[in-house]
Amino acid sequence: MIDFIIVGNGLAGICFTEIAIQNNKSVYVFDDNSQPSSKIAGGLYNPVVLKRFSEVWKAKEQLEIAFPLYKSMEEKLSFTFDYKIPIYRRLASIEEQNNWFQAADKPNLSAFLSPNLVTDKLQNIVSSFGFGEVLETGYLDIASLIKHYSDYLSKLNLYSSERFDYDKIKFKDDFVEYKDIQAKHIIFAEGFGLHSNPFFSNLPLDGTKGELLIIKAPNLKLEVVVKSNIFIFPIGEDLYKVGATYDWKDKTNNPTEEGKNELVENLKDLITCDFEIIKHFAGVRPTVKDRRPLVGSHHNYKSVHVLNGLGTRGVMLAPYLSTQLFKNIIDNVPLANEINIQRIYKKMNINF
C-alpha cells in the first residue's frame, strides 16, 4: 500500500508530490498530458495585484513556502527553473505615480514595492511616466519543470502517462484501490480537467482561457519584466514571452486570431521595435467564480481529495495550497475557510 495516488502532474500536482516525498510518503502519479495550462502559463510570480496596487492574499506566507520548495527541487533535479527578475509596472499617469507612492508606504506592501520610481528610459519601451518596481518577483519555466519532474518520477517507476479511469476506483474502509494499486489517499490536481471528474464536477470551476506569444525582437534588449495591460519578459536568445488574454466564454485550448490580434495591438502600444511572432499558444486556466481555490476532501469519500482552482497565480499558490492540504490530511490541521471546498458544499446543503 502507498500513501498517495496523485492525478495530474501540472504545477499543483508536482508541488503536492514533492512535499509528500520530502515527508517520506510514498506516491504514484498519473498524467495523460490532456491539460496544458501549466505548460503554457506565463509562469510569473508577483506578490502584488498590479491593477489596484494591493497585496495578493497571504502573499508573504505563500512566498515563504514557495522559495525553499522550488530551490530544493532545483537542487534535486540539477537544473534551474526559477528565474529571479524584477517586474516594472508601467505607470500611465501622475495619478498612478501618486497611487504607487501611497501603496509603497503601506506596511503590508512596503516589502514588495520599491518607494523609488524607475525614471530611466528602457530601450524601445514606451513610457511617459516611468515605472514602479515590484520586489520578490520572477518567473518559473514551468514547461521544463514538468518535463524534468515527470522524467524523475518515471525513472523511479512512479509515473504513468495513461488516462486515469475514474470507474476503476474501488473504495475500501480506509483506502482506495485503483487497478493493482492500493493507496490511503487519492489527490485530484487536474486543472480544468476537473469538469470530467465525477467526484468533483459539481464544484464551480469556471475556467478562463489565456493566449500568449513568443516573439523574437533582437533590438529590444529588455532584461526585466514589463507589465502594462500585457506583460513581456525575456527568456533568452532575443526571445520574449508576451501575454496574456482573458476569455471567459471559449473553453478550448486552441489559439485564435482574435487573441493574437489583441496581443499584437497591445504589444505595439508598448514597444517601438520590430518583432517576429515565433509561437502562439493557448490554454484554459482553472479559475473559480469566487476567486478562491478549491481544496479539501470529498463529502462522502474521505480518502478522495481535490487540489484545484489556482487560477492566474499558480506559481505562488501551488506550494502553499499543497502544504495546507498535506497537513490537513496527515495531521488534521484545518484548512482555511477561504480555500476549503466545504464553503461550496454548505451552499449546496451537502452534509459532510
CSV table of C-alpha atoms in Angstrom, one decimal:
chain,number,residue,atom,x,y,z
A,1,MET,CA,0.0,0.0,0.0
A,2,ILE,CA,1.2,3.5,-0.8
A,3,ASP,CA,0.2,6.8,0.8
A,4,PHE,CA,-0.9,8.9,-2.2
A,5,ILE,CA,-2.1,8.5,-5.8
A,6,ILE,CA,-1.8,11.9,-7.4
A,7,VAL,CA,-3.7,12.6,-10.6
A,8,GLY,CA,-2.2,15.5,-12.5
A,9,ASN,CA,1.4,16.4,-13.0
A,10,GLY,CA,1.0,20.2,-13.5
A,11,LEU,CA,2.4,22.6,-11.1
A,12,ALA,CA,-0.2,21.8,-8.3
A,13,GLY,CA,0.4,18.1,-8.7
A,14,ILE,CA,4.2,18.4,-8.7
A,15,CYS,CA,4.2,20.5,-5.6
A,16,PHE,CA,2.0,18.1,-3.7
A,17,THR,CA,4.0,15.1,-4.9
A,18,GLU,CA,7.3,16.7,-3.8
A,19,ILE,CA,6.0,17.7,-0.4
A,20,ALA,CA,4.8,14.2,0.1
A,21,ILE,CA,8.2,12.7,-0.9
A,22,GLN,CA,10.1,15.2,1.3
A,23,ASN,CA,7.9,13.9,4.2
A,24,ASN,CA,8.8,10.3,3.4
A,25,LYS,CA,5.4,9.4,2.0
A,26,SER,CA,5.0,7.0,-1.0
A,27,VAL,CA,3.4,8.2,-4.2
A,28,TYR,CA,2.3,7.3,-7.7
A,29,VAL,CA,1.4,9.9,-10.3
A,30,PHE,CA,-0.9,9.7,-13.3
A,31,ASP,CA,-0.9,12.4,-16.0
A,32,ASP,CA,-2.1,12.0,-19.6
A,33,ASN,CA,-1.0,15.5,-20.8
A,34,SER,CA,-4.6,16.5,-21.6
A,35,GLN,CA,-4.5,19.8,-19.7
A,36,PRO,CA,-1.8,22.2,-21.0
A,37,SER,CA,-2.5,25.2,-18.8
A,38,SER,CA,0.6,24.7,-16.6
A,39,LYS,CA,2.8,24.1,-19.6
A,40,ILE,CA,1.7,27.2,-21.5
A,41,ALA,CA,1.4,29.5,-18.5
A,42,GLY,CA,3.4,32.8,-18.3
A,43,GLY,CA,4.9,31.5,-15.1
A,44,LEU,CA,5.3,34.9,-13.5
A,45,TYR,CA,5.1,35.2,-9.7
A,46,ASN,CA,4.3,38.6,-8.2
A,47,PRO,CA,3.0,39.3,-4.6
A,48,VAL,CA,1.1,42.5,-5.7
A,49,VAL,CA,-2.2,43.0,-7.7
A,50,LEU,CA,-0.8,45.5,-10.1
A,51,LYS,CA,-4.1,46.7,-11.4
A,52,ARG,CA,-5.0,48.1,-7.9
A,53,PHE,CA,-1.6,48.2,-6.1
A,54,SER,CA,-2.9,45.8,-3.4
A,55,GLU,CA,-1.4,42.7,-1.7
A,56,VAL,CA,-2.1,39.3,-3.1
A,57,TRP,CA,-3.9,37.1,-0.5
A,58,LYS,CA,-1.4,35.7,2.0
A,59,ALA,CA,1.5,36.7,-0.3
A,60,LYS,CA,4.2,36.6,2.4
A,61,GLU,CA,3.1,33.2,3.6
A,62,GLN,CA,3.0,31.9,0.1
A,63,LEU,CA,6.5,33.1,-0.8
A,64,GLU,CA,7.9,31.7,2.5
A,65,ILE,CA,6.9,28.2,1.4
A,66,ALA,CA,7.4,28.6,-2.4
A,67,PHE,CA,11.0,29.8,-2.5
A,68,PRO,CA,12.5,27.0,-0.3
A,69,LEU,CA,10.4,24.3,-2.1
A,70,TYR,CA,11.5,25.4,-5.6
A,71,LYS,CA,15.1,25.8,-4.5
A,72,SER,CA,15.1,22.2,-3.1
A,73,MET,CA,13.6,20.9,-6.4
A,74,GLU,CA,16.2,22.7,-8.4
A,75,GLU,CA,18.9,21.0,-6.4
A,76,LYS,CA,17.2,17.6,-6.7
A,77,LEU,CA,16.7,17.8,-10.4
A,78,SER,CA,20.0,19.6,-11.1
A,79,PHE,CA,18.6,22.3,-13.3
A,80,THR,CA,17.4,25.9,-12.9
A,81,PHE,CA,13.7,26.7,-13.5
A,82,ASP,CA,13.2,29.6,-11.0
A,83,TYR,CA,14.5,32.9,-12.5
A,84,LYS,CA,14.6,36.0,-10.2
A,85,ILE,CA,13.7,39.0,-12.3
A,86,PRO,CA,12.2,42.4,-11.3
A,87,ILE,CA,8.8,43.5,-12.6
A,88,TYR,CA,8.5,47.0,-13.8
A,89,ARG,CA,4.9,48.2,-13.8
A,90,ARG,CA,4.5,50.9,-16.4
A,91,LEU,CA,2.7,53.9,-14.9
A,92,ALA,CA,0.1,55.6,-17.1
A,93,SER,CA,-0.4,59.0,-15.3
A,94,ILE,CA,0.6,61.3,-12.5
A,95,GLU,CA,-2.3,59.9,-10.6
A,96,GLU,CA,-0.9,56.3,-10.9
A,97,GLN,CA,2.5,57.6,-9.7
A,98,ASN,CA,0.8,59.0,-6.6
A,99,ASN,CA,-1.1,55.8,-6.0
A,100,TRP,CA,2.1,53.9,-6.3
A,101,PHE,CA,3.8,56.1,-3.6
A,102,GLN,CA,0.8,55.6,-1.3
A,103,ALA,CA,0.8,51.8,-1.7
A,104,ALA,CA,4.6,51.6,-1.1
A,105,ASP,CA,4.0,53.3,2.3
A,106,LYS,CA,1.6,50.7,3.5
A,107,PRO,CA,3.2,48.2,6.0
A,108,ASN,CA,1.8,45.1,4.1
A,109,LEU,CA,3.2,46.3,0.8
A,110,SER,CA,6.5,48.0,1.7
A,111,ALA,CA,8.5,44.8,1.3
A,112,PHE,CA,7.2,44.3,-2.2
A,113,LEU,CA,7.0,47.8,-3.7
A,114,SER,CA,10.1,50.0,-4.2
A,115,PRO,CA,9.5,53.6,-3.0
A,116,ASN,CA,11.6,55.0,-5.8
A,117,LEU,CA,10.2,55.2,-9.3
A,118,VAL,CA,12.3,54.0,-12.2
A,119,THR,CA,12.6,57.0,-14.5
A,120,ASP,CA,15.4,55.7,-16.7
A,121,LYS,CA,14.2,55.1,-20.3
A,122,LEU,CA,14.1,51.5,-21.3
A,123,GLN,CA,15.3,50.9,-24.9
A,124,ASN,CA,12.3,50.6,-27.3
A,125,ILE,CA,9.7,50.7,-24.5
A,126,VAL,CA,7.1,53.4,-24.5
A,127,SER,CA,6.7,55.1,-21.1
A,128,SER,CA,6.0,58.8,-20.3
A,129,PHE,CA,5.5,58.4,-16.5
A,130,GLY,CA,8.2,55.9,-15.6
A,131,PHE,CA,7.8,52.5,-13.8
A,132,GLY,CA,7.2,51.2,-10.4
A,133,GLU,CA,9.5,48.3,-9.4
A,134,VAL,CA,8.0,45.2,-7.7
A,135,LEU,CA,10.3,43.2,-5.5
A,136,GLU,CA,10.3,39.4,-4.7
A,137,THR,CA,9.3,38.6,-8.3
A,138,GLY,CA,10.4,36.3,-11.1
A,139,TYR,CA,9.2,33.5,-13.3
A,140,LEU,CA,9.2,29.7,-13.5
A,141,ASP,CA,10.0,27.8,-16.6
A,142,ILE,CA,7.0,25.5,-15.8
A,143,ALA,CA,7.1,23.5,-19.0
A,144,SER,CA,10.8,22.4,-18.4
A,145,LEU,CA,9.9,21.7,-14.7
A,146,ILE,CA,7.1,19.4,-15.8
A,147,LYS,CA,9.3,17.5,-18.2
A,148,HIS,CA,12.2,17.1,-15.7
A,149,TYR,CA,9.9,16.1,-12.9
A,150,SER,CA,8.0,13.5,-15.0
A,151,ASP,CA,11.3,12.1,-16.1
A,152,TYR,CA,12.5,11.9,-12.4
A,153,LEU,CA,9.3,10.1,-11.4
A,154,SER,CA,9.5,7.8,-14.4
A,155,LYS,CA,13.0,6.7,-13.5
A,156,LEU,CA,11.7,5.7,-10.1
A,157,ASN,CA,8.7,3.8,-11.7
A,158,LEU,CA,6.3,6.2,-10.0
A,159,TYR,CA,4.6,7.7,-13.1
A,160,SER,CA,2.1,6.7,-15.7
A,161,SER,CA,1.0,8.7,-18.8
A,162,GLU,CA,-2.2,6.7,-19.2
A,163,ARG,CA,-5.6,8.4,-18.9
A,164,PHE,CA,-7.0,7.9,-15.4
A,165,ASP,CA,-10.2,5.9,-15.4
A,166,TYR,CA,-12.5,7.0,-12.5
A,167,ASP,CA,-14.7,4.0,-12.9
A,168,LYS,CA,-11.8,1.7,-11.9
A,169,ILE,CA,-11.6,3.2,-8.3
A,170,LYS,CA,-12.8,0.8,-5.6
A,171,PHE,CA,-13.5,2.1,-2.1
A,172,LYS,CA,-12.5,0.2,0.9
A,173,ASP,CA,-12.9,1.1,4.6
A,174,ASP,CA,-9.8,3.3,4.9
A,175,PHE,CA,-8.1,3.2,1.5
A,176,VAL,CA,-8.8,3.0,-2.2
A,177,GLU,CA,-7.9,0.6,-4.9
A,178,TYR,CA,-7.1,1.6,-8.5
A,179,LYS,CA,-6.3,-1.3,-10.7
A,180,ASP,CA,-3.4,-3.0,-8.9
A,181,ILE,CA,-2.5,0.0,-6.7
A,182,GLN,CA,-3.8,0.4,-3.1
A,183,ALA,CA,-3.5,3.9,-1.6
A,184,LYS,CA,-4.5,5.6,1.6
A,185,HIS,CA,-5.5,8.7,-0.3
A,186,ILE,CA,-6.0,10.0,-3.9
A,187,ILE,CA,-5.4,13.6,-4.8
A,188,PHE,CA,-7.0,15.1,-7.9
A,189,ALA,CA,-4.9,18.0,-9.3
A,190,GLU,CA,-6.3,18.0,-12.8
A,191,GLY,CA,-6.7,21.7,-13.6
A,192,PHE,CA,-9.6,22.4,-16.0
A,193,GLY,CA,-9.9,18.6,-16.5
A,194,LEU,CA,-11.8,18.6,-13.2
A,195,HIS,CA,-15.0,19.0,-15.2
A,196,SER,CA,-14.7,15.4,-16.2
A,197,ASN,CA,-14.2,14.2,-12.7
A,198,PRO,CA,-17.4,12.6,-11.3
A,199,PHE,CA,-16.4,13.2,-7.7
A,200,PHE,CA,-15.9,17.0,-8.1
A,201,SER,CA,-17.7,18.0,-11.2
A,202,ASN,CA,-20.3,19.9,-9.1
A,203,LEU,CA,-17.6,22.3,-7.9
A,204,PRO,CA,-17.8,25.8,-9.5
A,205,LEU,CA,-14.6,25.6,-11.6
A,206,ASP,CA,-15.1,28.2,-14.3
A,207,GLY,CA,-12.1,28.3,-16.5
A,208,THR,CA,-10.6,31.4,-18.2
A,209,LYS,CA,-8.8,30.9,-21.5
A,210,GLY,CA,-5.5,32.7,-21.9
A,211,GLU,CA,-3.4,33.2,-25.1
A,212,LEU,CA,0.3,34.0,-25.2
A,213,LEU,CA,3.0,34.7,-27.8
A,214,ILE,CA,6.7,34.0,-28.0
A,215,ILE,CA,8.3,36.8,-30.1
A,216,LYS,CA,11.8,37.5,-31.4
A,217,ALA,CA,12.9,41.1,-31.0
A,218,PRO,CA,16.7,41.5,-31.4
A,219,ASN,CA,16.6,45.2,-30.8
A,220,LEU,CA,14.5,45.2,-27.6
A,221,LYS,CA,17.4,44.3,-25.2
A,222,LEU,CA,15.0,44.0,-22.3
A,223,GLU,CA,16.3,42.5,-19.0
A,224,VAL,CA,13.2,42.9,-16.8
A,225,VAL,CA,9.5,42.1,-16.9
A,226,VAL,CA,7.5,45.0,-18.1
A,227,LYS,CA,3.8,45.0,-17.1
A,228,SER,CA,1.2,47.3,-18.7
A,229,ASN,CA,-2.1,45.9,-19.9
A,230,ILE,CA,0.1,42.9,-21.0
A,231,PHE,CA,3.4,41.5,-19.8
A,232,ILE,CA,6.6,41.0,-21.7
A,233,PHE,CA,9.7,39.4,-20.4
A,234,PRO,CA,13.0,37.9,-21.8
A,235,ILE,CA,13.5,34.1,-22.0
A,236,GLY,CA,16.9,34.2,-23.7
A,237,GLU,CA,18.3,34.5,-27.3
A,238,ASP,CA,16.3,37.6,-28.1
A,239,LEU,CA,13.1,35.8,-27.4
A,240,TYR,CA,10.3,37.2,-25.2
A,241,LYS,CA,7.1,35.8,-23.7
A,242,VAL,CA,4.1,38.1,-24.2
A,243,GLY,CA,0.7,37.7,-22.6
A,244,ALA,CA,-2.0,37.3,-21.8
A,245,THR,CA,-5.6,37.4,-22.9
A,246,TYR,CA,-8.6,36.6,-20.8
A,247,ASP,CA,-11.6,34.9,-22.4
A,248,TRP,CA,-14.4,33.7,-20.1
A,249,LYS,CA,-16.5,32.1,-22.9
A,250,ASP,CA,-14.2,29.9,-25.0
A,251,LYS,CA,-13.1,26.8,-23.1
A,252,THR,CA,-10.9,25.3,-25.8
A,253,ASN,CA,-7.1,25.2,-25.9
A,254,ASN,CA,-7.0,26.4,-29.5
A,255,PRO,CA,-5.2,29.7,-30.3
A,256,THR,CA,-7.4,32.3,-32.1
A,257,GLU,CA,-6.8,35.1,-34.5
A,258,GLU,CA,-8.7,37.4,-32.1
A,259,GLY,CA,-6.4,36.6,-29.3
A,260,LYS,CA,-3.3,37.1,-31.4
A,261,ASN,CA,-4.5,40.4,-32.7
A,262,GLU,CA,-5.3,41.6,-29.2
A,263,LEU,CA,-1.8,40.8,-28.0
A,264,VAL,CA,-0.1,42.3,-31.1
A,265,GLU,CA,-2.1,45.5,-30.7
A,266,ASN,CA,-1.2,45.9,-27.1
A,267,LEU,CA,2.4,45.0,-27.8
A,268,LYS,CA,2.7,47.7,-30.4
A,269,ASP,CA,1.4,50.2,-27.8
A,270,LEU,CA,4.3,49.1,-25.5
A,271,ILE,CA,7.3,48.6,-27.7
A,272,THR,CA,8.7,50.5,-30.7
A,273,CYS,CA,11.0,48.0,-32.3
A,274,ASP,CA,10.2,45.3,-34.9
A,275,PHE,CA,9.3,41.8,-33.7
A,276,GLU,CA,8.6,38.4,-35.2
A,277,ILE,CA,6.0,36.0,-33.8
A,278,ILE,CA,7.7,32.7,-33.2
A,279,LYS,CA,4.9,30.8,-31.4
A,280,HIS,CA,1.2,31.4,-30.4
A,281,PHE,CA,-0.4,29.2,-27.8
A,282,ALA,CA,-3.4,29.0,-25.5
A,283,GLY,CA,-4.8,27.1,-22.5
A,284,VAL,CA,-7.6,27.3,-20.0
A,285,ARG,CA,-6.7,28.5,-16.5
A,286,PRO,CA,-8.6,26.7,-13.7
A,287,THR,CA,-10.4,29.7,-12.2
A,288,VAL,CA,-13.2,29.8,-9.7
A,289,LYS,CA,-16.1,32.3,-9.6
A,290,ASP,CA,-15.4,33.4,-6.1
A,291,ARG,CA,-11.7,33.7,-7.0
A,292,ARG,CA,-10.6,31.3,-4.3
A,293,PRO,CA,-9.0,27.8,-4.8
A,294,LEU,CA,-10.8,24.5,-4.4
A,295,VAL,CA,-9.0,22.4,-1.8
A,296,GLY,CA,-10.2,19.7,0.5
A,297,SER,CA,-11.9,16.3,0.9
A,298,HIS,CA,-14.9,14.8,-0.8
A,299,HIS,CA,-18.1,14.9,1.3
A,300,ASN,CA,-18.7,11.2,1.1
A,301,TYR,CA,-15.3,9.7,0.3
A,302,LYS,CA,-12.8,10.8,2.9
A,303,SER,CA,-9.8,9.3,1.1
A,304,VAL,CA,-10.6,11.4,-2.0
A,305,HIS,CA,-9.2,15.0,-2.2
A,306,VAL,CA,-9.0,17.9,-4.6
A,307,LEU,CA,-6.3,20.5,-5.3
A,308,ASN,CA,-7.5,22.9,-7.9
A,309,GLY,CA,-8.7,26.4,-8.8
A,310,LEU,CA,-5.2,28.1,-8.7
A,311,GLY,CA,-6.2,30.5,-11.5
A,312,THR,CA,-3.6,33.0,-12.6
A,313,ARG,CA,-1.4,32.8,-9.5
A,314,GLY,CA,-0.4,29.1,-9.5
A,315,VAL,CA,3.3,29.7,-9.1
A,316,MET,CA,2.8,31.2,-5.6
A,317,LEU,CA,-0.3,29.2,-4.7
A,318,ALA,CA,0.7,25.7,-5.6
A,319,PRO,CA,3.4,25.2,-2.8
A,320,TYR,CA,1.2,26.9,-0.2
A,321,LEU,CA,-2.0,25.0,-1.0
A,322,SER,CA,-0.2,21.7,-1.4
A,323,THR,CA,1.3,22.3,2.1
A,324,GLN,CA,-2.1,23.1,3.6
A,325,LEU,CA,-3.7,20.1,2.0
A,326,PHE,CA,-0.9,17.7,3.1
A,327,LYS,CA,-1.1,19.0,6.7
A,328,ASN,CA,-4.8,18.6,6.7
A,329,ILE,CA,-4.7,15.0,5.5
A,330,ILE,CA,-1.7,13.9,7.6
A,331,ASP,CA,-2.0,16.0,10.8
A,332,ASN,CA,-5.7,17.0,10.6
A,333,VAL,CA,-4.8,20.7,10.5
A,334,PRO,CA,-7.9,22.6,9.5
A,335,LEU,CA,-8.0,24.2,6.1
A,336,ALA,CA,-8.6,28.0,5.8
A,337,ASN,CA,-12.3,28.7,5.1
A,338,GLU,CA,-11.3,30.7,2.0
A,339,ILE,CA,-9.9,27.7,0.2
A,340,ASN,CA,-11.9,24.8,1.7
A,341,ILE,CA,-14.5,23.2,-0.6
A,342,GLN,CA,-16.7,22.9,2.4
A,343,ARG,CA,-17.7,26.5,1.7
A,344,ILE,CA,-19.2,25.2,-1.6
A,345,TYR,CA,-20.8,22.2,0.0
A,346,LYS,CA,-22.6,24.4,2.6
A,347,LYS,CA,-24.2,26.4,-0.2
A,348,MET,CA,-25.3,23.2,-1.8
A,349,ASN,CA,-26.7,22.0,1.6
A,350,ILE,CA,-24.5,18.9,1.3
A,351,ASN,CA,-23.6,17.3,4.6
A,352,PHE,CA,-20.0,16.4,5.3
